[in-house]
Short mmCIF file of C-alpha atoms in Angstrom, two decimals:
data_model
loop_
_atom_site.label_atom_id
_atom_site.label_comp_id
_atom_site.label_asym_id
_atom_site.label_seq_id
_atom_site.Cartn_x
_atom_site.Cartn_y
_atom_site.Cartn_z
CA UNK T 171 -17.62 -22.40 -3.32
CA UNK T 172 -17.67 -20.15 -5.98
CA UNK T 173 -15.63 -16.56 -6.70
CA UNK T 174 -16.57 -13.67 -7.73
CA UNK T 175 -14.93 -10.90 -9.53
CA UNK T 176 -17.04 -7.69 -9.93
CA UNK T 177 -16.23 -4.37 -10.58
CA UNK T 178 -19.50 -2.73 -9.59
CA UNK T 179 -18.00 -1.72 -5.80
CA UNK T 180 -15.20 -0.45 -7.46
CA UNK T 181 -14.08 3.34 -8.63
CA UNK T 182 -14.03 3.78 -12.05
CA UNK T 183 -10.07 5.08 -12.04
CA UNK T 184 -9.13 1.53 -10.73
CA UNK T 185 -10.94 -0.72 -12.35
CA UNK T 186 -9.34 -1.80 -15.38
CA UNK T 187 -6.06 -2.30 -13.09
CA UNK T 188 -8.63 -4.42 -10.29
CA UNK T 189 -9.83 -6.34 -13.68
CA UNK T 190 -6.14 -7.10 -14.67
CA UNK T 191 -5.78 -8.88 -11.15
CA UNK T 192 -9.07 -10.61 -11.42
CA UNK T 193 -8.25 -12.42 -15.36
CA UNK T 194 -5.36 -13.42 -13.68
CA UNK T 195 -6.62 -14.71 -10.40
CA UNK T 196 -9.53 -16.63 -12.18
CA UNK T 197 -7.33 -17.95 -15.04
CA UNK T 198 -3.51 -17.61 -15.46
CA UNK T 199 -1.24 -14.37 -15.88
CA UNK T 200 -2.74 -12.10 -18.35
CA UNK T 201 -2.72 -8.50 -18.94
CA UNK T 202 -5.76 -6.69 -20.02
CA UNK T 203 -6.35 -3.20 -21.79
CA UNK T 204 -9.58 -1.58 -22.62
CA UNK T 205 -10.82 1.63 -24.96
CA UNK T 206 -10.87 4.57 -22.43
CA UNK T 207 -8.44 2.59 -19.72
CA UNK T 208 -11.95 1.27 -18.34
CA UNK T 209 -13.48 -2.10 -18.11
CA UNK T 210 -17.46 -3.02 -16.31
CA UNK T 211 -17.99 -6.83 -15.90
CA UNK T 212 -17.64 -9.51 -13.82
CA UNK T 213 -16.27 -13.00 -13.83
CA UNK T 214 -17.59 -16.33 -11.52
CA UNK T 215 -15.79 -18.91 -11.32
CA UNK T 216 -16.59 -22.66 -10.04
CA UNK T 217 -14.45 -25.85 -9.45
CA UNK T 218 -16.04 -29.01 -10.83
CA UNK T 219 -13.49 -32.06 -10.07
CA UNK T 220 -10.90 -31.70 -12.22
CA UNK T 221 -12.39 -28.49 -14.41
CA UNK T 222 -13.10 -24.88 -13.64
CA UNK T 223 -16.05 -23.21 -15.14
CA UNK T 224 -16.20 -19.67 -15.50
CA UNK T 225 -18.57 -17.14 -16.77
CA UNK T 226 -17.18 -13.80 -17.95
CA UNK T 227 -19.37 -11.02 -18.92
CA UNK T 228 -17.99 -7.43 -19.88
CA UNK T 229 -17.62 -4.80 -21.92
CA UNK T 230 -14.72 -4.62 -24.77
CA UNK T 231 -10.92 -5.45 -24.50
CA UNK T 232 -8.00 -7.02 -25.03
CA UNK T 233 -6.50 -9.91 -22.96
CA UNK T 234 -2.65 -10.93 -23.62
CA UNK T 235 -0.47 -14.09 -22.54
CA UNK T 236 2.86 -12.61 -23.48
CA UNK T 237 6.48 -14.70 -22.93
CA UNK T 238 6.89 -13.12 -20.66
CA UNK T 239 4.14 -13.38 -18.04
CA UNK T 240 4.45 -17.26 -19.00
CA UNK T 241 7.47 -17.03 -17.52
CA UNK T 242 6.44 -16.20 -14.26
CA UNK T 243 4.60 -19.63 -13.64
CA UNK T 244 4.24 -23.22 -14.88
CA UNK T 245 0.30 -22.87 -15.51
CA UNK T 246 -0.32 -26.04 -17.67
CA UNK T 247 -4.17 -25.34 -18.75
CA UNK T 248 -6.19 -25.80 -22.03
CA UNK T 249 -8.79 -23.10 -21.87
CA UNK T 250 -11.89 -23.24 -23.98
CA UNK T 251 -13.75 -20.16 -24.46
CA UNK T 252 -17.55 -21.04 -25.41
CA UNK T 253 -18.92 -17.97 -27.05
CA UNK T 254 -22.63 -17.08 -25.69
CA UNK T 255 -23.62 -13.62 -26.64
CA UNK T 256 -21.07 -10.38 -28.63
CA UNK T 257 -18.27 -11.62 -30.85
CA UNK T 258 -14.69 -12.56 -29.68
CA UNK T 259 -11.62 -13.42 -31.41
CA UNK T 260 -9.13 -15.73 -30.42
CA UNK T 261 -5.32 -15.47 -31.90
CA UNK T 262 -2.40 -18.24 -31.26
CA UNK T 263 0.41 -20.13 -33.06
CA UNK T 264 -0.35 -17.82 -36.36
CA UNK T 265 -4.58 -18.86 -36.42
CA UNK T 266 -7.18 -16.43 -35.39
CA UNK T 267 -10.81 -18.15 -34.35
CA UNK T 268 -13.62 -15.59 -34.10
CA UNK T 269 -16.37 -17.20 -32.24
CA UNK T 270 -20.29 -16.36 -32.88
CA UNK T 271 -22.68 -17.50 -29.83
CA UNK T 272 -22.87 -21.00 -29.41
CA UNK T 273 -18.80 -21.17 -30.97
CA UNK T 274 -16.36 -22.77 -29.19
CA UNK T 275 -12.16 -22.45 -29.28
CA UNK T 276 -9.29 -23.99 -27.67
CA UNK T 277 -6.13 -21.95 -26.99
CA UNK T 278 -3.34 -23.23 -24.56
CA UNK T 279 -1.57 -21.39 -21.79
CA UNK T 280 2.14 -22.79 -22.69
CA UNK T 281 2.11 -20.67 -25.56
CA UNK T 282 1.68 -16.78 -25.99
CA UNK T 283 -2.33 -15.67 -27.25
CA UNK T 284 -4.44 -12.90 -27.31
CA UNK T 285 -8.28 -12.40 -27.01
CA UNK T 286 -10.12 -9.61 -28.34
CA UNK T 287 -13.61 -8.23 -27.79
CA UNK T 288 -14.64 -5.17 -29.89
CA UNK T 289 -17.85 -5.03 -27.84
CA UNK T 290 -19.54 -6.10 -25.07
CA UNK T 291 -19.54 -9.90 -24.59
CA UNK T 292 -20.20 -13.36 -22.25
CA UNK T 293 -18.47 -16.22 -22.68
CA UNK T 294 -18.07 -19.69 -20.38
CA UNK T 295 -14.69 -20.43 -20.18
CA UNK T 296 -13.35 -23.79 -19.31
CA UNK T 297 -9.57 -25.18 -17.78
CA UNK T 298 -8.51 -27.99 -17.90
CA UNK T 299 -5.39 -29.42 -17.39
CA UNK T 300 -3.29 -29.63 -19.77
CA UNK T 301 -1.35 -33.16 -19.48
CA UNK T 302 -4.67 -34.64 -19.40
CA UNK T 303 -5.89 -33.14 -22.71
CA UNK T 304 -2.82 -34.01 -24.46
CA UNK T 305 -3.19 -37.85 -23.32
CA UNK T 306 -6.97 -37.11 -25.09
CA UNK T 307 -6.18 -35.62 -28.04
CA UNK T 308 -3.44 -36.04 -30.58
CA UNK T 309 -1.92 -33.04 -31.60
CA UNK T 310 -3.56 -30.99 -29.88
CA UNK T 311 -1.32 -27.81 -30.47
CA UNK T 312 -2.98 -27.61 -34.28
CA UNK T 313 -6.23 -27.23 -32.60
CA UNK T 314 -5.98 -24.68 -30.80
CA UNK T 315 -7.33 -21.34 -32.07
CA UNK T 316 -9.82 -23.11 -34.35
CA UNK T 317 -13.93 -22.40 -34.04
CA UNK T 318 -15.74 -25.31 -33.48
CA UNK T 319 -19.37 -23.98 -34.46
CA UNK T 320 -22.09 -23.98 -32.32
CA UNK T 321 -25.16 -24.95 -34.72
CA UNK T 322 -24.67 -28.33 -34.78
CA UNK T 323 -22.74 -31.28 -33.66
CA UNK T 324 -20.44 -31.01 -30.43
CA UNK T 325 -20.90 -27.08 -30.43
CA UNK T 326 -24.62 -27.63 -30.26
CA UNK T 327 -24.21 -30.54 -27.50
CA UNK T 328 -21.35 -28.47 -25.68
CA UNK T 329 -23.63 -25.23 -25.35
CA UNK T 330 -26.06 -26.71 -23.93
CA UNK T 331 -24.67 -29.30 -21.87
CA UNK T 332 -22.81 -26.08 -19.92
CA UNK T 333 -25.97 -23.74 -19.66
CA UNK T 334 -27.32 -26.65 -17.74
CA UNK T 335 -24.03 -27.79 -15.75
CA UNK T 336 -23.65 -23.77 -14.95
CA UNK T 337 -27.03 -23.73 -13.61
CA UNK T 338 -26.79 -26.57 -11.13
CA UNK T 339 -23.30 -27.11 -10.68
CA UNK T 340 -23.91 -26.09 -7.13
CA UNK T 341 -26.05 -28.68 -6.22
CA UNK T 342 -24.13 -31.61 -8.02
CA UNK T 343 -22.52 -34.67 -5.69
CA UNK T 344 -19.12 -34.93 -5.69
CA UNK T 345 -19.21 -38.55 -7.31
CA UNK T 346 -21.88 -36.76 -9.87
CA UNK T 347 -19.24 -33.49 -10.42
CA UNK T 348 -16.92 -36.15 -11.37
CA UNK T 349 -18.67 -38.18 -13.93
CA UNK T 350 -20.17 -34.72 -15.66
CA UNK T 351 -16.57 -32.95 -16.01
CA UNK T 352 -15.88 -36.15 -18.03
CA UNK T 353 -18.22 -35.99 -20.25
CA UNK T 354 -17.61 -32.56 -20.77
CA UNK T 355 -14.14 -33.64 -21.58
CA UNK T 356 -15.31 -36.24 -24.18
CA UNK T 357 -17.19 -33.24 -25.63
CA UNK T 358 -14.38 -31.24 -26.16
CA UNK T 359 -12.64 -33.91 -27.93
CA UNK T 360 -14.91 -34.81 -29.79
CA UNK T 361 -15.30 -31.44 -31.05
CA UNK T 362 -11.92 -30.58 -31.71
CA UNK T 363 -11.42 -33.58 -33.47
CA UNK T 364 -13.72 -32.92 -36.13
CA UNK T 365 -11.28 -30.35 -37.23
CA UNK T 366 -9.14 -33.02 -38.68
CA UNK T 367 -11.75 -34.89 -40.04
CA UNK T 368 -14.44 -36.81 -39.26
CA UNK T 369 -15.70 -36.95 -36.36
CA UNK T 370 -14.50 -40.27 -34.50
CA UNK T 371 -17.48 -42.17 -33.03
CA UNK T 372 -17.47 -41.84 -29.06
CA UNK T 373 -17.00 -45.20 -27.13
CA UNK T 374 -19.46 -47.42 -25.75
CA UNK T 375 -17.68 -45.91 -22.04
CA UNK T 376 -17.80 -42.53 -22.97
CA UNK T 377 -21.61 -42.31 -24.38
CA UNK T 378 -22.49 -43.90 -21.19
CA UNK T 379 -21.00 -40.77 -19.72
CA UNK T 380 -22.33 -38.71 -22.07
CA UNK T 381 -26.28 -40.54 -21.27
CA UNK T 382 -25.18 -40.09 -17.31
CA UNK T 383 -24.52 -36.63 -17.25
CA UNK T 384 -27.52 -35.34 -19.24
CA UNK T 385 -29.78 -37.67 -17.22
CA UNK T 386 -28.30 -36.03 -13.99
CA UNK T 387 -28.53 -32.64 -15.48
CA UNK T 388 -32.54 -33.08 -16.39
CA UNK T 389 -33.13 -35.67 -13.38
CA UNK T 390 -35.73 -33.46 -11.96
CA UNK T 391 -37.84 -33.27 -15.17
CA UNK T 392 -40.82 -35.54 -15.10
CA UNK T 393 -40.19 -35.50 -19.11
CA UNK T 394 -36.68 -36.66 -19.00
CA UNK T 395 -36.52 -39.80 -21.59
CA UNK T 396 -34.05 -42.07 -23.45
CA UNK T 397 -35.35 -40.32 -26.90
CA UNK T 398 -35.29 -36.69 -24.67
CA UNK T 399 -31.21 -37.67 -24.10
CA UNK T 400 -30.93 -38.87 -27.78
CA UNK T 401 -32.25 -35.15 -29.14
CA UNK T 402 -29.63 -33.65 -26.92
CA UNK T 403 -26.53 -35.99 -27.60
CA UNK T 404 -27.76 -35.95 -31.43
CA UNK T 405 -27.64 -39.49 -31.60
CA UNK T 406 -30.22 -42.11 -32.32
CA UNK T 407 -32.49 -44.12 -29.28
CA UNK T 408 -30.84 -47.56 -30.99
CA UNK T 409 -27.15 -46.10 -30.09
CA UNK T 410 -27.79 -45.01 -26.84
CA UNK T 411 -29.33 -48.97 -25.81
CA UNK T 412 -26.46 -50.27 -27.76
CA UNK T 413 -24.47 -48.23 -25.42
CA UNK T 414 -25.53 -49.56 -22.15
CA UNK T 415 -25.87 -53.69 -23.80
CA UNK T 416 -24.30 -55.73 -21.18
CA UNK T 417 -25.02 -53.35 -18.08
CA UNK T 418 -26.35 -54.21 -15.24
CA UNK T 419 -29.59 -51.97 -16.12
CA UNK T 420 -31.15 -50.15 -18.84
CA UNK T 421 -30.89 -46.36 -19.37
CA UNK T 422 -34.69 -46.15 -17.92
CA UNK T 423 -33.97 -48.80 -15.15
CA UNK T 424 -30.88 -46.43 -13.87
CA UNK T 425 -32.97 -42.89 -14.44
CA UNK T 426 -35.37 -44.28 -11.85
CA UNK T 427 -32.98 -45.81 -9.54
CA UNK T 428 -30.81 -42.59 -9.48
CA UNK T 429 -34.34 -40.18 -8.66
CA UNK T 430 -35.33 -43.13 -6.01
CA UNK T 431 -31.92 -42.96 -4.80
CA UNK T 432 -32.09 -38.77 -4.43
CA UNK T 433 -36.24 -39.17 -2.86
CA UNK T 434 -34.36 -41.46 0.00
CA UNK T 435 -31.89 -39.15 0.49
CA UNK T 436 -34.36 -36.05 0.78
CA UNK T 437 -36.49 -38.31 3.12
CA UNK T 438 -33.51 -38.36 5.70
CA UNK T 439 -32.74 -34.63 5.21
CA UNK T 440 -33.92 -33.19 8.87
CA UNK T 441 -34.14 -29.87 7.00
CA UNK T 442 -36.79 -31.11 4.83
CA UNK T 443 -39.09 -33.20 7.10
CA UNK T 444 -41.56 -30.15 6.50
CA UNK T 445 -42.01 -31.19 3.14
CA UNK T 446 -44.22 -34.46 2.25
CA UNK T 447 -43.22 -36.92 0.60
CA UNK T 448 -44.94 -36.62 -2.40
CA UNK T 449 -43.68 -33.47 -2.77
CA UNK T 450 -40.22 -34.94 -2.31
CA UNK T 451 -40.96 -37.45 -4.85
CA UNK T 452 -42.92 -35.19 -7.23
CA UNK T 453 -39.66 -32.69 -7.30
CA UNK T 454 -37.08 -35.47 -8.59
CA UNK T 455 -39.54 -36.31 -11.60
CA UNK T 456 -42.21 -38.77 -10.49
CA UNK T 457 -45.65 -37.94 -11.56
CA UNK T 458 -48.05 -40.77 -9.96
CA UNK T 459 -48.12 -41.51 -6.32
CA UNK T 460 -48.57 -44.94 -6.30
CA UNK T 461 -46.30 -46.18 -8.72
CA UNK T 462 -43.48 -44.00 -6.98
CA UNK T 463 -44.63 -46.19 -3.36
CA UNK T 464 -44.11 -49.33 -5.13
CA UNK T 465 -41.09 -48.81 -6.69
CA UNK T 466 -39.15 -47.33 -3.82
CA UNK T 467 -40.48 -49.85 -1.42
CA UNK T 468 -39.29 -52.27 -4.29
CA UNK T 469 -35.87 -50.15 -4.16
CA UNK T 470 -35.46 -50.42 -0.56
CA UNK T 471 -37.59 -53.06 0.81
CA UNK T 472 -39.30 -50.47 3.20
CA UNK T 473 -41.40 -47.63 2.67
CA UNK T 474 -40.62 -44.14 2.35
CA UNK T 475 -42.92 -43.41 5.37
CA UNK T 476 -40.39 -46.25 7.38
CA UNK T 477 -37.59 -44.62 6.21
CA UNK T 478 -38.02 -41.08 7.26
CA UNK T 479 -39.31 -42.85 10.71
CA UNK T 480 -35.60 -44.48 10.85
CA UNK T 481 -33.49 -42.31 13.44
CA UNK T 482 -30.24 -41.41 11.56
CA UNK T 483 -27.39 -42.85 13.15
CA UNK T 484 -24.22 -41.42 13.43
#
């Protein structure tokens, strides 16, 4: 279930000390302080296995992690702050990052930092934990506070992949949640690596992730292809097969089985026995009738008329 921090309900004399207490209840201890002792803006946060995603969208401050709030708590995250519209800087450990839409910057909550908004601004922030970064990413305390840009490369991918995750993280499976906040993680690595370097090339495991989550994110598009998922990883069609050599089905073979898999599901929702099953089918990305009939009975060995006849047992 998601929160929600807002200070539209609230007077204007208390809201930058009501905004103070929501940065800290959405993230970790922070202290916030605004031109005119005023802040407007809101902040939702959702859990996604072992991420949270936040969007933040307000007018201008500045946020603190001093000594001496650290002190008050062990909070052990690696935020991210993905830039998506205004300009925000991000100062730690002696670097400043100021992120442009689409920029992305790591900062960690160990160690004192500072954010600062001139204007008004929206950013997705991520947390995650912080031993499980550092088992990710080798020194990861001379990343933090660098801009990974957002025009190409993991920025572009990392954008993107979290408009989309943002907009349906609601809906996503547990198992699917899962798989997704991995590949976000391989993102973020990916990304900050490139600051030392080149870029190292992901794993067969982890573009398999990578394929998986996209193809869950655009499952209900009827154009959803390998070359589609290629565009948005910025990889080639030949890599993404190479990927999945040696699995028990092709990147096609498991786009289909994972929409068949969701129509089946639908078809034993009694809250959706008003709908046909063609629309069923239609809305997870089929486009012909017939072919969707034969492959589910193919799926299933029964027909998607049998199966919504099945009584659901307990």
């Amino acid at each position: 279930m998601a929160r929600l921090h807002t200070t539209d309900e609230v007077d204007a004399r208390d809201r930058l000390a009501y905004w103070n207490d929501a940065v800290s209840d959405a993230y970790v201890h922070l202290s916030c302080d605004a031109p005119g002792d005023d802040v407007v803006g809101d902040i939702r946060v959702d859990s996604l296995a072992t991420l949270e995603l936040s969007r933040v969208t307000a007018t201008a401050q500045r946020v603190c992690r001093t000594p001496s709030l650290i002190a008050r708590a062990a909070e052990d995250w690696f935020l991210v702050s993905i830039q998506t519209s205004g300009v925000g800087r991000i100062r730690q450990d002696d670097r400043t990052a100021e992120l442009h839409p689409g920029d992305f910057a790591l900062y960690d909550s160990t160690r004192p930092y500072q954010l600062d908004f001139d204007g008004a601004f929206q950013q997705y922030v991520l947390m995650l934990p912080g031993p499980t970064l550092r088992s990710q990413l080798r020194d990861a305390a001379e990343l933090t506070a660098r801009s990974v840009r957002g025009s190409r490369g993991a920025g572009h991918l990392m954008i993107e992949m979290i408009r989309t995750l943002a907009a349906d993280i609601s809906v996503l499976e547990p198992a699917a949640a899962a798989a997704v906040a991995q590949s976000v993680e391989h993102i973020v690595v990916a990304g900050l690596s490139s600051l030392g370097g080149a870029v190292p090339e992901p794993s067969a495991e982890a573009r398999r992730e990578q394929v998986r989550a996209v193809a869950r994110a655009h499952l209900r598009d009827p154009g959803l292809t390998v070359a589609v998922i290629a565009a948005q990883l910025h990889t080639s069609v030949s890599t993404l097969h190479r990927a999945f050599a040696g699995e028990p089905c092709s990147i096609a073979e498991w786009i289909w089985a994972q929409r068949l898999d969701a129509v089946r599901a639908d078809l034993c929702d009694p809250t959706l026995r008003h709908r046909t099953i063609s629309d069923l089918a239609f809305s997870w990305g089929f486009v012909d009738a017939s072919h969707f009939s034969r492959a589910f009975r193919a799926r299933f060995g029964r027909t998607a008329r049998e199966v919504r006849a099945t009584p659901r047992t307990r």
